[in-house]
PDB file of N, CA and C in Angstrom:
ATOM      1  N   UNK G 282       0.848  -1.179   0.000  1.00 41.00           N
ATOM      2  CA  UNK G 282       0.000   0.000   0.000  1.00 41.00           C
ATOM      3  C   UNK G 282       0.895   1.243   0.000  1.00 41.00           C
ATOM      4  N   UNK G 283       0.596   2.173  -0.853  1.00 49.00           N
ATOM      5  CA  UNK G 283       1.387   3.396  -0.956  1.00 49.00           C
ATOM      6  C   UNK G 283       1.020   4.333   0.183  1.00 49.00           C
ATOM      7  N   UNK G 284       2.032   4.891   0.836  1.00 65.00           N
ATOM      8  CA  UNK G 284       1.765   5.802   1.944  1.00 65.00           C
ATOM      9  C   UNK G 284       1.347   7.171   1.420  1.00 65.00           C
ATOM     10  N   UNK G 285       0.754   7.984   2.301  1.00 63.00           N
ATOM     11  CA  UNK G 285       0.316   9.323   1.911  1.00 63.00           C
ATOM     12  C   UNK G 285       1.492  10.188   1.505  1.00 63.00           C
ATOM     13  N   UNK G 286       2.615  10.084   2.220  1.00 71.00           N
ATOM     14  CA  UNK G 286       3.797  10.883   1.880  1.00 71.00           C
ATOM     15  C   UNK G 286       4.301  10.542   0.490  1.00 71.00           C
ATOM     16  N   UNK G 287       4.395   9.277   0.194  1.00 76.00           N
ATOM     17  CA  UNK G 287       4.897   8.857  -1.107  1.00 76.00           C
ATOM     18  C   UNK G 287       3.943   9.275  -2.216  1.00 76.00           C
ATOM     19  N   UNK G 288       2.647   9.201  -1.968  1.00 71.00           N
ATOM     20  CA  UNK G 288       1.664   9.615  -2.969  1.00 71.00           C
ATOM     21  C   UNK G 288       1.787  11.094  -3.280  1.00 71.00           C
ATOM     22  N   UNK G 289       1.897  11.920  -2.249  1.00 72.00           N
ATOM     23  CA  UNK G 289       2.001  13.364  -2.464  1.00 72.00           C
ATOM     24  C   UNK G 289       3.335  13.709  -3.122  1.00 72.00           C
ATOM     25  N   UNK G 290       4.416  13.036  -2.751  1.00 77.00           N
ATOM     26  CA  UNK G 290       5.712  13.279  -3.370  1.00 77.00           C
ATOM     27  C   UNK G 290       5.681  12.913  -4.850  1.00 77.00           C
ATOM     28  N   UNK G 291       5.086  11.781  -5.174  1.00 77.00           N
ATOM     29  CA  UNK G 291       4.977  11.367  -6.570  1.00 77.00           C
ATOM     30  C   UNK G 291       4.098  12.336  -7.354  1.00 77.00           C
ATOM     31  N   UNK G 292       3.018  12.814  -6.757  1.00 75.00           N
ATOM     32  CA  UNK G 292       2.161  13.805  -7.426  1.00 75.00           C
ATOM     33  C   UNK G 292       2.932  15.096  -7.666  1.00 75.00           C
ATOM     34  N   UNK G 293       3.770  15.484  -6.717  1.00 75.00           N
ATOM     35  CA  UNK G 293       4.582  16.690  -6.886  1.00 75.00           C
ATOM     36  C   UNK G 293       5.537  16.531  -8.057  1.00 75.00           C
ATOM     37  N   UNK G 294       6.205  15.398  -8.137  1.00 76.00           N
ATOM     38  CA  UNK G 294       7.125  15.159  -9.254  1.00 76.00           C
ATOM     39  C   UNK G 294       6.386  15.135 -10.593  1.00 76.00           C
ATOM     40  N   UNK G 295       5.202  14.555 -10.616  1.00 74.00           N
ATOM     41  CA  UNK G 295       4.419  14.538 -11.856  1.00 74.00           C
ATOM     42  C   UNK G 295       3.984  15.944 -12.245  1.00 74.00           C
ATOM     43  N   UNK G 296       3.634  16.777 -11.280  1.00 73.00           N
ATOM     44  CA  UNK G 296       3.247  18.156 -11.585  1.00 73.00           C
ATOM     45  C   UNK G 296       4.435  18.953 -12.101  1.00 73.00           C
ATOM     46  N   UNK G 297       5.606  18.703 -11.547  1.00 73.00           N
ATOM     47  CA  UNK G 297       6.802  19.368 -12.063  1.00 73.00           C
ATOM     48  C   UNK G 297       7.043  18.956 -13.505  1.00 73.00           C
ATOM     49  N   UNK G 298       6.851  17.675 -13.797  1.00 71.00           N
ATOM     50  CA  UNK G 298       6.975  17.221 -15.181  1.00 71.00           C
ATOM     51  C   UNK G 298       5.943  17.851 -16.090  1.00 71.00           C
ATOM     52  N   UNK G 299       4.715  18.004 -15.588  1.00 68.00           N
ATOM     53  CA  UNK G 299       3.648  18.588 -16.402  1.00 68.00           C
ATOM     54  C   UNK G 299       3.879  20.063 -16.680  1.00 68.00           C
ATOM     55  N   UNK G 300       4.527  20.766 -15.771  1.00 67.00           N
ATOM     56  CA  UNK G 300       4.712  22.205 -15.942  1.00 67.00           C
ATOM     57  C   UNK G 300       6.125  22.585 -16.355  1.00 67.00           C
ATOM     58  N   UNK G 301       6.984  21.602 -16.621  1.00 66.00           N
ATOM     59  CA  UNK G 301       8.383  21.888 -16.953  1.00 66.00           C
ATOM     60  C   UNK G 301       8.520  22.727 -18.220  1.00 66.00           C
ATOM     61  N   UNK G 302       7.640  22.523 -19.177  1.00 63.00           N
ATOM     62  CA  UNK G 302       7.750  23.265 -20.437  1.00 63.00           C
ATOM     63  C   UNK G 302       7.403  24.739 -20.266  1.00 63.00           C
ATOM     64  N   UNK G 303       6.644  25.068 -19.253  1.00 64.00           N
ATOM     65  CA  UNK G 303       6.191  26.448 -19.073  1.00 64.00           C
ATOM     66  C   UNK G 303       6.940  27.176 -17.965  1.00 64.00           C
ATOM     67  N   UNK G 304       7.149  26.495 -16.853  1.00 66.00           N
ATOM     68  CA  UNK G 304       7.783  27.145 -15.711  1.00 66.00           C
ATOM     69  C   UNK G 304       9.296  27.224 -15.892  1.00 66.00           C
ATOM     70  N   UNK G 305       9.890  26.232 -16.558  1.00 67.00           N
ATOM     71  CA  UNK G 305      11.343  26.214 -16.763  1.00 67.00           C
ATOM     72  C   UNK G 305      11.875  27.487 -17.411  1.00 67.00           C
ATOM     73  N   UNK G 306      11.352  27.886 -18.587  1.00 68.00           N
ATOM     74  CA  UNK G 306      11.835  29.123 -19.202  1.00 68.00           C
ATOM     75  C   UNK G 306      11.593  30.361 -18.334  1.00 68.00           C
ATOM     76  N   UNK G 307      10.474  30.405 -17.626  1.00 67.00           N
ATOM     77  CA  UNK G 307      10.208  31.548 -16.758  1.00 67.00           C
ATOM     78  C   UNK G 307      11.230  31.633 -15.624  1.00 67.00           C
ATOM     79  N   UNK G 308      11.582  30.488 -15.048  1.00 70.00           N
ATOM     80  CA  UNK G 308      12.591  30.472 -13.990  1.00 70.00           C
ATOM     81  C   UNK G 308      13.948  30.918 -14.516  1.00 70.00           C
ATOM     82  N   UNK G 309      14.313  30.467 -15.703  1.00 71.00           N
ATOM     83  CA  UNK G 309      15.586  30.898 -16.289  1.00 71.00           C
ATOM     84  C   UNK G 309      15.596  32.402 -16.537  1.00 71.00           C
ATOM     85  N   UNK G 310      14.495  32.928 -17.046  1.00 69.00           N
ATOM     86  CA  UNK G 310      14.410  34.377 -17.278  1.00 69.00           C
ATOM     87  C   UNK G 310      14.468  35.157 -15.972  1.00 69.00           C
ATOM     88  N   UNK G 311      13.838  34.644 -14.926  1.00 71.00           N
ATOM     89  CA  UNK G 311      13.866  35.349 -13.647  1.00 71.00           C
ATOM     90  C   UNK G 311      15.253  35.333 -13.008  1.00 71.00           C
ATOM     91  N   UNK G 312      16.085  34.369 -13.393  1.00 74.00           N
ATOM     92  CA  UNK G 312      17.460  34.329 -12.884  1.00 74.00           C
ATOM     93  C   UNK G 312      18.409  35.147 -13.754  1.00 74.00           C
ATOM     94  N   UNK G 313      17.895  35.760 -14.802  1.00 74.00           N
ATOM     95  CA  UNK G 313      18.719  36.594 -15.667  1.00 74.00           C
ATOM     96  C   UNK G 313      19.330  35.858 -16.838  1.00 74.00           C
ATOM     97  N   UNK G 314      18.962  34.610 -17.015  1.00 71.00           N
ATOM     98  CA  UNK G 314      19.474  33.823 -18.140  1.00 71.00           C
ATOM     99  C   UNK G 314      18.502  34.003 -19.297  1.00 71.00           C
ATOM    100  N   UNK G 315      19.011  34.503 -20.410  1.00 68.00           N
ATOM    101  CA  UNK G 315      18.101  34.739 -21.534  1.00 68.00           C
ATOM    102  C   UNK G 315      18.776  34.329 -22.831  1.00 68.00           C
ATOM    103  N   UNK G 316      18.023  34.351 -23.857  1.00 66.00           N
ATOM    104  CA  UNK G 316      18.508  34.000 -25.183  1.00 66.00           C
ATOM    105  C   UNK G 316      17.374  33.405 -25.993  1.00 66.00           C
ATOM    106  N   UNK G 317      17.609  33.337 -27.283  1.00 63.00           N
ATOM    107  CA  UNK G 317      16.564  32.800 -28.148  1.00 63.00           C
ATOM    108  C   UNK G 317      16.389  31.303 -27.964  1.00 63.00           C
ATOM    109  N   UNK G 318      17.380  30.627 -27.416  1.00 63.00           N
ATOM    110  CA  UNK G 318      17.302  29.188 -27.215  1.00 63.00           C
ATOM    111  C   UNK G 318      16.271  28.801 -26.162  1.00 63.00           C
ATOM    112  N   UNK G 319      15.880  29.761 -25.313  1.00 62.00           N
ATOM    113  CA  UNK G 319      14.898  29.459 -24.274  1.00 62.00           C
ATOM    114  C   UNK G 319      13.549  29.070 -24.890  1.00 62.00           C
ATOM    115  N   UNK G 320      13.243  29.641 -26.038  1.00 61.00           N
ATOM    116  CA  UNK G 320      11.967  29.316 -26.678  1.00 61.00           C
ATOM    117  C   UNK G 320      11.922  27.877 -27.180  1.00 61.00           C
ATOM    118  N   UNK G 321      13.074  27.223 -27.260  1.00 63.00           N
ATOM    119  CA  UNK G 321      13.093  25.829 -27.722  1.00 63.00           C
ATOM    120  C   UNK G 321      13.017  24.831 -26.569  1.00 63.00           C
ATOM    121  N   UNK G 322      12.759  25.294 -25.367  1.00 63.00           N
ATOM    122  CA  UNK G 322      12.669  24.410 -24.206  1.00 63.00           C
ATOM    123  C   UNK G 322      11.268  23.821 -24.057  1.00 63.00           C
ATOM    124  N   UNK G 323      10.718  23.367 -25.113  1.00 66.00           N
ATOM    125  CA  UNK G 323       9.358  22.817 -25.083  1.00 66.00           C
ATOM    126  C   UNK G 323       9.337  21.316 -25.371  1.00 66.00           C
ATOM    127  N   UNK G 324      10.440  20.642 -25.150  1.00 67.00           N
ATOM    128  CA  UNK G 324      10.511  19.209 -25.443  1.00 67.00           C
ATOM    129  C   UNK G 324       9.544  18.395 -24.583  1.00 67.00           C
ATOM    130  N   UNK G 325       9.249  18.870 -23.384  1.00 66.00           N
ATOM    131  CA  UNK G 325       8.355  18.138 -22.481  1.00 66.00           C
ATOM    132  C   UNK G 325       6.878  18.447 -22.728  1.00 66.00           C
ATOM    133  N   UNK G 326       6.579  19.416 -23.562  1.00 73.00           N
ATOM    134  CA  UNK G 326       5.191  19.846 -23.759  1.00 73.00           C
ATOM    135  C   UNK G 326       4.250  18.734 -24.213  1.00 73.00           C
ATOM    136  N   UNK G 327       4.655  17.834 -25.116  1.00 78.00           N
ATOM    137  CA  UNK G 327       3.720  16.764 -25.510  1.00 78.00           C
ATOM    138  C   UNK G 327       3.348  15.831 -24.360  1.00 78.00           C
ATOM    139  N   UNK G 328       4.201  15.738 -23.349  1.00 75.00           N
ATOM    140  CA  UNK G 328       3.949  14.847 -22.221  1.00 75.00           C
ATOM    141  C   UNK G 328       3.208  15.528 -21.080  1.00 75.00           C
ATOM    142  N   UNK G 329       2.953  16.809 -21.205  1.00 78.00           N
ATOM    143  CA  UNK G 329       2.302  17.567 -20.144  1.00 78.00           C
ATOM    144  C   UNK G 329       0.941  16.997 -19.741  1.00 78.00           C
ATOM    145  N   UNK G 330       0.062  16.631 -20.673  1.00 83.00           N
ATOM    146  CA  UNK G 330      -1.230  16.059 -20.260  1.00 83.00           C
ATOM    147  C   UNK G 330      -1.086  14.730 -19.511  1.00 83.00           C
ATOM    148  N   UNK G 331      -0.084  13.945 -19.877  1.00 83.00           N
ATOM    149  CA  UNK G 331       0.135  12.667 -19.190  1.00 83.00           C
ATOM    150  C   UNK G 331       0.535  12.920 -17.742  1.00 83.00           C
ATOM    151  N   UNK G 332       1.505  13.827 -17.551  1.00 77.00           N
ATOM    152  CA  UNK G 332       1.949  14.151 -16.197  1.00 77.00           C
ATOM    153  C   UNK G 332       0.829  14.802 -15.388  1.00 77.00           C
ATOM    154  N   UNK G 333       0.038  15.646 -16.025  1.00 82.00           N
ATOM    155  CA  UNK G 333      -1.081  16.287 -15.327  1.00 82.00           C
ATOM    156  C   UNK G 333      -2.098  15.237 -14.884  1.00 82.00           C
ATOM    157  N   UNK G 334      -2.376  14.275 -15.745  1.00 85.00           N
ATOM    158  CA  UNK G 334      -3.296  13.199 -15.389  1.00 85.00           C
ATOM    159  C   UNK G 334      -2.780  12.367 -14.232  1.00 85.00           C
ATOM    160  N   UNK G 335      -1.493  12.047 -14.260  1.00 83.00           N
ATOM    161  CA  UNK G 335      -0.891  11.294 -13.160  1.00 83.00           C
ATOM    162  C   UNK G 335      -1.007  12.078 -11.860  1.00 83.00           C
ATOM    163  N   UNK G 336      -0.753  13.386 -11.936  1.00 82.00           N
ATOM    164  CA  UNK G 336      -0.844  14.234 -10.752  1.00 82.00           C
ATOM    165  C   UNK G 336      -2.255  14.217 -10.172  1.00 82.00           C
ATOM    166  N   UNK G 337      -3.256  14.385 -11.023  1.00 87.00           N
ATOM    167  CA  UNK G 337      -4.650  14.408 -10.566  1.00 87.00           C
ATOM    168  C   UNK G 337      -5.033  13.062  -9.948  1.00 87.00           C
ATOM    169  N   UNK G 338      -4.628  11.971 -10.580  1.00 87.00           N
ATOM    170  CA  UNK G 338      -4.938  10.636 -10.042  1.00 87.00           C
ATOM    171  C   UNK G 338      -4.305  10.445  -8.668  1.00 87.00           C
ATOM    172  N   UNK G 339      -3.044  10.854  -8.522  1.00 82.00           N
ATOM    173  CA  UNK G 339      -2.364  10.682  -7.240  1.00 82.00           C
ATOM    174  C   UNK G 339      -2.951  11.589  -6.162  1.00 82.00           C
ATOM    175  N   UNK G 340      -3.359  12.793  -6.530  1.00 86.00           N
ATOM    176  CA  UNK G 340      -3.998  13.667  -5.549  1.00 86.00           C
ATOM    177  C   UNK G 340      -5.356  13.101  -5.121  1.00 86.00           C
ATOM    178  N   UNK G 341      -6.077  12.519  -6.048  1.00 89.00           N
ATOM    179  CA  UNK G 341      -7.344  11.866  -5.690  1.00 89.00           C
ATOM    180  C   UNK G 341      -7.093  10.679  -4.763  1.00 89.00           C
ATOM    181  N   UNK G 342      -6.034   9.929  -5.031  1.00 85.00           N
ATOM    182  CA  UNK G 342      -5.697   8.796  -4.171  1.00 85.00           C
ATOM    183  C   UNK G 342      -5.343   9.281  -2.759  1.00 85.00           C
ATOM    184  N   UNK G 343      -4.551  10.348  -2.667  1.00 85.00           N
ATOM    185  CA  UNK G 343      -4.186  10.894  -1.352  1.00 85.00           C
ATOM    186  C   UNK G 343      -5.432  11.404  -0.630  1.00 85.00           C
ATOM    187  N   UNK G 344      -6.341  12.061  -1.356  1.00 90.00           N
ATOM    188  CA  UNK G 344      -7.598  12.525  -0.765  1.00 90.00           C
ATOM    189  C   UNK G 344      -8.392  11.344  -0.219  1.00 90.00           C
ATOM    190  N   UNK G 345      -8.475  10.287  -1.003  1.00 89.00           N
ATOM    191  CA  UNK G 345      -9.201   9.082  -0.588  1.00 89.00           C
ATOM    192  C   UNK G 345      -8.603   8.511   0.693  1.00 89.00           C
ATOM    193  N   UNK G 346      -7.264   8.475   0.740  1.00 84.00           N
ATOM    194  CA  UNK G 346      -6.589   7.918   1.925  1.00 84.00           C
ATOM    195  C   UNK G 346      -6.740   8.803   3.159  1.00 84.00           C
ATOM    196  N   UNK G 347      -6.812  10.121   2.958  1.00 85.00           N
ATOM    197  CA  UNK G 347      -6.903  11.035   4.093  1.00 85.00           C
ATOM    198  C   UNK G 347      -8.331  11.230   4.596  1.00 85.00           C
ATOM    199  N   UNK G 348      -9.305  11.199   3.703  1.00 88.00           N
ATOM    200  CA  UNK G 348     -10.672  11.536   4.088  1.00 88.00           C
ATOM    201  C   UNK G 348     -11.643  10.356   4.069  1.00 88.00           C
ATOM    202  N   UNK G 349     -11.564   9.513   3.077  1.00 88.00           N
ATOM    203  CA  UNK G 349     -12.531   8.425   2.931  1.00 88.00           C
ATOM    204  C   UNK G 349     -12.160   7.235   3.816  1.00 88.00           C
ATOM    205  N   UNK G 350     -10.912   6.807   3.746  1.00 82.00           N
ATOM    206  CA  UNK G 350     -10.451   5.669   4.540  1.00 82.00           C
ATOM    207  C   UNK G 350      -9.201   6.050   5.335  1.00 82.00           C
ATOM    208  N   UNK G 351      -9.341   6.891   6.350  1.00 73.00           N
ATOM    209  CA  UNK G 351      -8.153   7.247   7.137  1.00 73.00           C
ATOM    210  C   UNK G 351      -7.597   6.023   7.860  1.00 73.00           C
ATOM    211  N   UNK G 352      -6.297   6.053   8.082  1.00 72.00           N
ATOM    212  CA  UNK G 352      -5.604   4.936   8.722  1.00 72.00           C
ATOM    213  C   UNK G 352      -6.127   4.721  10.145  1.00 72.00           C
ATOM    214  N   UNK G 353      -6.422   3.483  10.484  1.00 76.00           N
ATOM    215  CA  UNK G 353      -6.884   3.133  11.829  1.00 76.00           C
ATOM    216  C   UNK G 353      -5.681   2.682  12.652  1.00 76.00           C
ATOM    217  N   UNK G 354      -5.508   3.276  13.805  1.00 75.00           N
ATOM    218  CA  UNK G 354      -4.349   2.974  14.654  1.00 75.00           C
ATOM    219  C   UNK G 354      -4.798   2.592  16.052  1.00 75.00           C
ATOM    220  N   UNK G 355      -3.942   1.859  16.712  1.00 75.00           N
ATOM    221  CA  UNK G 355      -4.170   1.538  18.121  1.00 75.00           C
ATOM    222  C   UNK G 355      -3.874   2.768  18.963  1.00 75.00           C
ATOM    223  N   UNK G 356      -4.523   2.846  20.125  1.00 75.00           N
ATOM    224  CA  UNK G 356      -4.253   3.957  21.033  1.00 75.00           C
ATOM    225  C   UNK G 356      -2.782   3.936  21.452  1.00 75.00           C
ATOM    226  N   UNK G 357      -2.213   5.120  21.581  1.00 75.00           N
ATOM    227  CA  UNK G 357      -0.821   5.242  21.984  1.00 75.00           C
ATOM    228  C   UNK G 357       0.138   5.394  20.824  1.00 75.00           C
ATOM    229  N   UNK G 358      -0.283   5.052  19.616  1.00 75.00           N
ATOM    230  CA  UNK G 358       0.578   5.232  18.452  1.00 75.00           C
ATOM    231  C   UNK G 358       0.445   6.663  17.948  1.00 75.00           C
ATOM    232  N   UNK G 359       1.478   7.104  17.244  1.00 72.00           N
ATOM    233  CA  UNK G 359       1.502   8.472  16.738  1.00 72.00           C
ATOM    234  C   UNK G 359       0.361   8.741  15.757  1.00 72.00           C
ATOM    235  N   UNK G 360       0.032   7.764  14.935  1.00 70.00           N
ATOM    236  CA  UNK G 360      -1.014   7.988  13.934  1.00 70.00           C
ATOM    237  C   UNK G 360      -2.403   8.083  14.559  1.00 70.00           C
ATOM    238  N   UNK G 361      -2.567   7.701  15.818  1.00 71.00           N
ATOM    239  CA  UNK G 361      -3.858   7.811  16.492  1.00 71.00           C
ATOM    240  C   UNK G 361      -4.129   9.230  16.981  1.00 71.00           C
ATOM    241  N   UNK G 362      -3.109  10.072  16.986  1.00 77.00           N
ATOM    242  CA  UNK G 362      -3.252  11.460  17.425  1.00 77.00           C
ATOM    243  C   UNK G 362      -4.006  12.255  16.351  1.00 77.00           C
ATOM    244  N   UNK G 363      -5.084  12.904  16.734  1.00 82.00           N
ATOM    245  CA  UNK G 363      -5.910  13.667  15.792  1.00 82.00           C
ATOM    246  C   UNK G 363      -5.142  14.838  15.183  1.00 82.00           C
ATOM    247  N   UNK G 364      -4.159  15.370  15.909  1.00 86.00           N
ATOM    248  CA  UNK G 364      -3.369  16.491  15.390  1.00 86.00           C
ATOM    249  C   UNK G 364      -2.522  16.059  14.195  1.00 86.00           C
ATOM    250  N   UNK G 365      -2.056  14.819  14.209  1.00 81.00           N
ATOM    251  CA  UNK G 365      -1.260  14.309  13.096  1.00 81.00           C
ATOM    252  C   UNK G 365      -2.110  14.262  11.835  1.00 81.00           C
ATOM    253  N   UNK G 366      -3.320  13.733  11.948  1.00 83.00           N
ATOM    254  CA  UNK G 366      -4.219  13.675  10.797  1.00 83.00           C
ATOM    255  C   UNK G 366      -4.571  15.075  10.314  1.00 83.00           C
ATOM    256  N   UNK G 367      -4.815  16.000  11.239  1.00 89.00           N
ATOM    257  CA  UNK G 367      -5.126  17.380  10.858  1.00 89.00           C
ATOM    258  C   UNK G 367      -3.936  18.010  10.123  1.00 89.00           C
ATOM    259  N   UNK G 368      -2.734  17.790  10.612  1.00 87.00           N
ATOM    260  CA  UNK G 368      -1.542  18.337   9.957  1.00 87.00           C
ATOM    261  C   UNK G 368      -1.343  17.729   8.574  1.00 87.00           C
ATOM    262  N   UNK G 369      -1.605  16.428   8.430  1.00 85.00           N
ATOM    263  CA  UNK G 369      -1.506  15.789   7.124  1.00 85.00           C
ATOM    264  C   UNK G 369      -2.505  16.406   6.146  1.00 85.00           C
ATOM    265  N   UNK G 370      -3.700  16.671   6.637  1.00 90.00           N
ATOM    266  CA  UNK G 370      -4.719  17.267   5.761  1.00 90.00           C
ATOM    267  C   UNK G 370      -4.363  18.694   5.374  1.00 90.00           C
ATOM    268  N   UNK G 371      -3.814  19.462   6.288  1.00 92.00           N
ATOM    269  CA  UNK G 371      -3.388  20.829   5.969  1.00 92.00           C
ATOM    270  C   UNK G 371      -2.274  20.798   4.926  1.00 92.00           C
ATOM    271  N   UNK G 372      -1.294  19.927   5.133  1.00 87.00           N
ATOM    272  CA  UNK G 372      -0.199  19.805   4.174  1.00 87.00           C
ATOM    273  C   UNK G 372      -0.731  19.361   2.814  1.00 87.00           C
ATOM    274  N   UNK G 373      -1.683  18.444   2.819  1.00 88.00           N
ATOM    275  CA  UNK G 373      -2.285  17.981   1.563  1.00 88.00           C
ATOM    276  C   UNK G 373      -2.896  19.144   0.792  1.00 88.00           C
ATOM    277  N   UNK G 374      -3.666  20.002   1.468  1.00 93.00           N
ATOM    278  CA  UNK G 374      -4.323  21.099   0.760  1.00 93.00           C
ATOM    279  C   UNK G 374      -3.335  22.163   0.303  1.00 93.00           C
ATOM    280  N   UNK G 375      -2.285  22.392   1.059  1.00 91.00           N
ATOM    281  CA  UNK G 375      -1.247  23.336   0.617  1.00 91.00           C
ATOM    282  C   UNK G 375      -0.565  22.805  -0.640  1.00 91.00           C
ATOM    283  N   UNK G 376      -0.195  21.533  -0.609  1.00 86.00           N
ATOM    284  CA  UNK G 376       0.443  20.906  -1.770  1.00 86.00           C
ATOM    285  C   UNK G 376      -0.515  20.890  -2.960  1.00 86.00           C
ATOM    286  N   UNK G 377      -1.798  20.620  -2.715  1.00 89.00           N
ATOM    287  CA  UNK G 377      -2.788  20.641  -3.805  1.00 89.00           C
ATOM    288  C   UNK G 377      -2.827  22.004  -4.495  1.00 89.00           C
ATOM    289  N   UNK G 378      -2.859  23.058  -3.715  1.00 91.00           N
ATOM    290  CA  UNK G 378      -2.897  24.403  -4.293  1.00 91.00           C
ATOM    291  C   UNK G 378      -1.652  24.674  -5.130  1.00 91.00           C
ATOM    292  N   UNK G 379      -0.501  24.291  -4.619  1.00 86.00           N
ATOM    293  CA  UNK G 379       0.748  24.504  -5.353  1.00 86.00           C
ATOM    294  C   UNK G 379       0.753  23.692  -6.645  1.00 86.00           C
ATOM    295  N   UNK G 380       0.370  22.424  -6.564  1.00 83.00           N
ATOM    296  CA  UNK G 380       0.411  21.567  -7.744  1.00 83.00           C
ATOM    297  C   UNK G 380      -0.597  21.992  -8.799  1.00 83.00           C
ATOM    298  N   UNK G 381      -1.777  22.379  -8.381  1.00 87.00           N
ATOM    299  CA  UNK G 381      -2.781  22.813  -9.365  1.00 87.00           C
ATOM    300  C   UNK G 381      -2.350  24.121 -10.024  1.00 87.00           C
ATOM    301  N   UNK G 382      -1.718  25.003  -9.256  1.00 85.00           N
ATOM    302  CA  UNK G 382      -1.219  26.236  -9.873  1.00 85.00           C
ATOM    303  C   UNK G 382      -0.088  25.937 -10.849  1.00 85.00           C
ATOM    304  N   UNK G 383       0.719  24.913 -10.569  1.00 80.00           N
ATOM    305  CA  UNK G 383       1.777  24.532 -11.506  1.00 80.00           C
ATOM    306  C   UNK G 383       1.206  23.914 -12.777  1.00 80.00           C
ATOM    307  N   UNK G 384       0.215  23.064 -12.626  1.00 81.00           N
ATOM    308  CA  UNK G 384      -0.373  22.399 -13.796  1.00 81.00           C
ATOM    309  C   UNK G 384      -1.075  23.410 -14.698  1.00 81.00           C
ATOM    310  N   UNK G 385      -1.755  24.367 -14.116  1.00 84.00           N
ATOM    311  CA  UNK G 385      -2.518  25.338 -14.906  1.00 84.00           C
ATOM    312  C   UNK G 385      -1.705  26.579 -15.282  1.00 84.00           C
ATOM    313  N   UNK G 386      -0.415  26.570 -14.998  1.00 78.00           N
ATOM    314  CA  UNK G 386       0.428  27.743 -15.248  1.00 78.00           C
ATOM    315  C   UNK G 386       0.375  28.203 -16.697  1.00 78.00           C
ATOM    316  N   UNK G 387       0.323  27.278 -17.625  1.00 77.00           N
ATOM    317  CA  UNK G 387       0.328  27.648 -19.038  1.00 77.00           C
ATOM    318  C   UNK G 387      -0.887  28.492 -19.430  1.00 77.00           C
ATOM    319  N   UNK G 388      -1.956  28.416 -18.657  1.00 81.00           N
ATOM    320  CA  UNK G 388      -3.163  29.163 -18.997  1.00 81.00           C
ATOM    321  C   UNK G 388      -3.152  30.590 -18.460  1.00 81.00           C
ATOM    322  N   UNK G 389      -2.397  30.849 -17.403  1.00 82.00           N
ATOM    323  CA  UNK G 389      -2.348  32.208 -16.871  1.00 82.00           C
ATOM    324  C   UNK G 389      -0.961  32.831 -16.947  1.00 82.00           C
ATOM    325  N   UNK G 390      -0.014  32.170 -17.579  1.00 73.00           N
ATOM    326  CA  UNK G 390       1.357  32.691 -17.670  1.00 73.00           C
ATOM    327  C   UNK G 390       1.420  33.994 -18.446  1.00 73.00           C
ATOM    328  N   UNK G 391       0.630  34.111 -19.489  1.00 78.00           N
ATOM    329  CA  UNK G 391       0.686  35.327 -20.311  1.00 78.00           C
ATOM    330  C   UNK G 391       0.289  36.583 -19.530  1.00 78.00           C
ATOM    331  N   UNK G 392      -0.532  36.421 -18.512  1.00 80.00           N
ATOM    332  CA  UNK G 392      -0.917  37.573 -17.691  1.00 80.00           C
ATOM    333  C   UNK G 392       0.185  37.968 -16.716  1.00 80.00           C
ATOM    334  N   UNK G 393       1.011  37.008 -16.331  1.00 75.00           N
ATOM    335  CA  UNK G 393       2.125  37.303 -15.412  1.00 75.00           C
ATOM    336  C   UNK G 393       3.307  37.880 -16.178  1.00 75.00           C
ATOM    337  N   UNK G 394       3.600  37.317 -17.333  1.00 69.00           N
ATOM    338  CA  UNK G 394       4.774  37.722 -18.096  1.00 69.00           C
ATOM    339  C   UNK G 394       4.570  39.071 -18.768  1.00 69.00           C
ATOM    340  N   UNK G 395       3.399  39.337 -19.273  1.00 61.00           N
ATOM    341  CA  UNK G 395       3.164  40.613 -19.997  1.00 61.00           C
ATOM    342  C   UNK G 395       3.050  41.778 -19.073  1.00 61.00           C
TER     343      UNK G 395
END
């Protein structure tokens, strides 16, 4: 069974893959690296929908694990503490916001760059 941490980490990596074609050139420009070759950094663009789909599936899986079937623990274990579950859920929603903004970056990038 995949743990919640591993699921969210894998979703993060998939979102980075999905947004690499759009965020990569912007990051290079923000660091002062420029040139006409930056426009050719779109090799990952055809794979963006695949990575985005993987990200959405993994986020749904993490949601299912956190809300639908939370882990059942014996009393005295760390996972039985309600604060741990609350912290996991907060981290999940923060990561969700970051990943969704990365996946959808190509749709609002023109408003940031212009």
